[in-house]
XYZ file of C-alpha atoms in Angstrom:
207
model
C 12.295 10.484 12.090
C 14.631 7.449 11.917
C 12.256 4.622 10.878
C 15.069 3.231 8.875
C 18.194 4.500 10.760
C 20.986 1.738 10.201
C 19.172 0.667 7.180
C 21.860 0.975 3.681
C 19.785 1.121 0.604
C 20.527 1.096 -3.223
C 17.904 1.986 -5.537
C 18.914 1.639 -8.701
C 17.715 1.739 -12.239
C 16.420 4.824 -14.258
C 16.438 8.081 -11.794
C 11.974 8.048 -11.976
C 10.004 10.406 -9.832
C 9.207 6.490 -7.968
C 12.865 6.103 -7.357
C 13.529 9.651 -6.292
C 10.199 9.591 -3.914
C 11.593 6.258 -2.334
C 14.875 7.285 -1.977
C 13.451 10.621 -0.074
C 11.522 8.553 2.133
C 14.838 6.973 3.230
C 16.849 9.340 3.812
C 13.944 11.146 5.643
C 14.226 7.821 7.862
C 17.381 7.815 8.513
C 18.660 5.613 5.885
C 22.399 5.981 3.824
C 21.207 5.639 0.233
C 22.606 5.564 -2.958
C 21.105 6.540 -5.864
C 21.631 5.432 -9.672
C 21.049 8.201 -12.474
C 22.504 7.763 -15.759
C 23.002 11.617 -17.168
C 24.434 14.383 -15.733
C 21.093 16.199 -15.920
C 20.029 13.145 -13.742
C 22.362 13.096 -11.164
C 21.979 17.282 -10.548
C 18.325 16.909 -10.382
C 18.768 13.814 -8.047
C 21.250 15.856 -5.555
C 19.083 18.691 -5.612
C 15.982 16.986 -4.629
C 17.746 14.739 -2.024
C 21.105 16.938 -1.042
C 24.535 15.397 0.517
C 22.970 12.685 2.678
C 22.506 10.642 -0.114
C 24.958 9.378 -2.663
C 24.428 9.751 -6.546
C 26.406 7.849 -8.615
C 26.566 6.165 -12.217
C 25.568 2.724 -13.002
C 28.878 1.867 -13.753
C 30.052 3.400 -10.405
C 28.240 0.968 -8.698
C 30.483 -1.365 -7.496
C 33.044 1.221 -6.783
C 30.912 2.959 -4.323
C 30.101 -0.528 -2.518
C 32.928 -1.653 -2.096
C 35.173 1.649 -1.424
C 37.832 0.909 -4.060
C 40.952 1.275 -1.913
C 38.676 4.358 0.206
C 36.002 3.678 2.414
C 33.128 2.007 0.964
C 29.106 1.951 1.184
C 29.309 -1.274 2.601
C 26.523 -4.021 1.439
C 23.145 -2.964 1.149
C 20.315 -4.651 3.012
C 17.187 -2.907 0.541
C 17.414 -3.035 -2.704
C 14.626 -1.511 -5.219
C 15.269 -1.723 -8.681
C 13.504 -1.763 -11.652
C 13.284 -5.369 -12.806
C 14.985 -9.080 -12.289
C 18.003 -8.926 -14.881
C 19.227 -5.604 -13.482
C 18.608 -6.790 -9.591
C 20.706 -10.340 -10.850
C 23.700 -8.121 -11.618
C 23.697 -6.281 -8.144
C 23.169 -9.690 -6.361
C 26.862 -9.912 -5.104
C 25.859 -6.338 -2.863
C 22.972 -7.679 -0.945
C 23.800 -8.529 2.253
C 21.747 -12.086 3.475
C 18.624 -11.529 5.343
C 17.879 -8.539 3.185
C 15.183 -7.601 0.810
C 14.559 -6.840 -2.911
C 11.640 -5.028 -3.804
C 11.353 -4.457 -8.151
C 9.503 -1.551 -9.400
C 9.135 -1.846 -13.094
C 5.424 -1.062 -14.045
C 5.052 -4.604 -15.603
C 6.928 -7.174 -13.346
C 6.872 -10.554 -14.421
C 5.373 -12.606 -11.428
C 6.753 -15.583 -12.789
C 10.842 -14.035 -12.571
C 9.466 -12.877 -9.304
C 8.932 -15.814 -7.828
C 11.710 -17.679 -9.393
C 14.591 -14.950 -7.784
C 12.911 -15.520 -4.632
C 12.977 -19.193 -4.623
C 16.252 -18.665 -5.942
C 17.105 -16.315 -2.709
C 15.234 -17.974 -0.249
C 18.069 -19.715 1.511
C 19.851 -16.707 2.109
C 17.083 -14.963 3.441
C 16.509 -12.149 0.851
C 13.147 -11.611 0.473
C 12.161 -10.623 -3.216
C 8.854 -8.381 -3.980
C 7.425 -6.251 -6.819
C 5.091 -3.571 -7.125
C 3.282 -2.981 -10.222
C 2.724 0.397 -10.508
C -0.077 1.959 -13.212
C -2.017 5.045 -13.621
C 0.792 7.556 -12.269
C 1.173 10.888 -12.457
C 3.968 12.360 -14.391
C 5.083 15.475 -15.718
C 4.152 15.810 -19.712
C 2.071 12.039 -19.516
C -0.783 13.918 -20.882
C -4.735 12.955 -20.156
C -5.135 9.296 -19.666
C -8.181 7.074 -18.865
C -8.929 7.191 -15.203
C -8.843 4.276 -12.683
C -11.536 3.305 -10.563
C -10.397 5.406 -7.516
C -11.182 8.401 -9.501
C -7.651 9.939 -9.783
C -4.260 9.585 -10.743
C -1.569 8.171 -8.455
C 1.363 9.573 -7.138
C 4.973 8.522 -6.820
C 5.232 8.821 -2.947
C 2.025 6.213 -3.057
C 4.072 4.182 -4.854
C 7.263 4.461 -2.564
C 5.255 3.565 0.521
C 4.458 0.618 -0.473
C 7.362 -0.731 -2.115
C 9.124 0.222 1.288
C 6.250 -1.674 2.975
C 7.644 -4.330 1.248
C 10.925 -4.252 1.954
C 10.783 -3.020 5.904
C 7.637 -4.400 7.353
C 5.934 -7.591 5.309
C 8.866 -9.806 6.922
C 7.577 -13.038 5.987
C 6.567 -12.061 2.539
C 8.638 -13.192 -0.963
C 7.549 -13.475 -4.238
C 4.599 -11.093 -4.297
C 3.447 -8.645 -6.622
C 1.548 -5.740 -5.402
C -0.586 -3.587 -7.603
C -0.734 -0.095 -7.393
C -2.974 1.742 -10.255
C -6.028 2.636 -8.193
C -7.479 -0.967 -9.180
C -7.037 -0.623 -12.728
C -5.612 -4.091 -12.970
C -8.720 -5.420 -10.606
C -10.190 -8.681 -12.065
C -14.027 -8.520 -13.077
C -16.426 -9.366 -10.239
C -17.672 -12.819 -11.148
C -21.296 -14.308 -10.747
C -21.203 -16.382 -8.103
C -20.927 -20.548 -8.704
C -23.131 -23.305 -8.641
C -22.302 -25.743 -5.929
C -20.798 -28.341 -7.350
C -22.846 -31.541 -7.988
C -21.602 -34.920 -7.447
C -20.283 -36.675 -10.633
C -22.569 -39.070 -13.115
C -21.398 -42.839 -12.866
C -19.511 -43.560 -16.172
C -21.347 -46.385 -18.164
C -25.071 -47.245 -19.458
C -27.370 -46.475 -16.669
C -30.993 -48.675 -16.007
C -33.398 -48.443 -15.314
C -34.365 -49.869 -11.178
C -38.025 -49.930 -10.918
């Protein structure tokens, strides 16, 4: 499958089961991905799942990678999925224009949201969230259900964070739940239609 052959993608941030299952489904694509884990536990677990297509680095090694430092580099990325605006602001400079963001931090702001993509609007970088709730993950322990019944799972999430960043092209500043509508507002009763407002001052009487 090469759905996202040519694509370069960093997804950065803490090395989740969501970051691992959307880093699978680009290299699965076709994609050259690299990966951010912070231990060395991390980064063995992360090559084991994902093997040598994909690069695993640091944080810190970042920019390194990128840019090549003196070897040959990564190159800039057009996806980026991270976890949440200050830690996408720092990897700005490595987004290529015309590219897209997507955040995945389980509580995005929607105001930063919108505000990055204002901000990245004339460059063409698109800039997304999902919002993801009610996940499986190993040792969470019971928790209340949603009202789909079940718990979700990473991959879920992955598809549509790279729905965001691959196919809703003329989409930016967006947050998209996915917790099996816990986060659903309350139906509400339906409203009155509206009635045309009294005349201010002293009414009379007209026989």
């Amino acid at each position: 499958m090469t759905k996202y052959a040519h694509e370069k993608a960093l997804v950065s941030g803490e090395a989740t089961d969501i970051g691992l299952a959307i880093a699978k489904r680009l290299v699965e694509g076709g994609a050259s991905v690299l990966l951010t884990a912070r231990t060395d536990a991390e980064r063995a677990h992360a090559v084991a799942e994902l093997g040598s297509v994909a690069r695993v680095v640091t944080p810190s090694a970042v920019g390194a990678a990128v840019t090549g430092d003196g070897t040959a580099g990564f190159g800039g990325v057009g996806l980026l999925f991270t976890d949440a605006v200050p830690t996408a602001r720092l990897l700005l400079p490595y987004v290529e224009d015309g590219g897209a963001i997507v955040l995945t931090a389980p509580a995005p702001c929607p105001d930063a949201v919108r505000a990055l993509a204002a901000e990245l609007a004339a460059r063409g970088v698109r800039v997304n969230a999902v919002a993801p709730g009610c996940i499986e993950a190993p040792g969470s322990g019971a928790v209340p259900l949603p009202p789909l019944g079940r718990l979700g799972a990473a991959e879920e999430v992955a598809r549509a964070a790279l729905f965001l960043a691959t196919e809703a092209t003329f989409t930016t500043g967006a947050r998209l739940p996915v917790d099996g509508g816990l986060g659903s507002p309350c139906p509400r009763a339906p409203s009155s239609p509206s009635t045309p407002p009294l005349p201010s001052g002293n009414l009379e009487h007209t026989p």
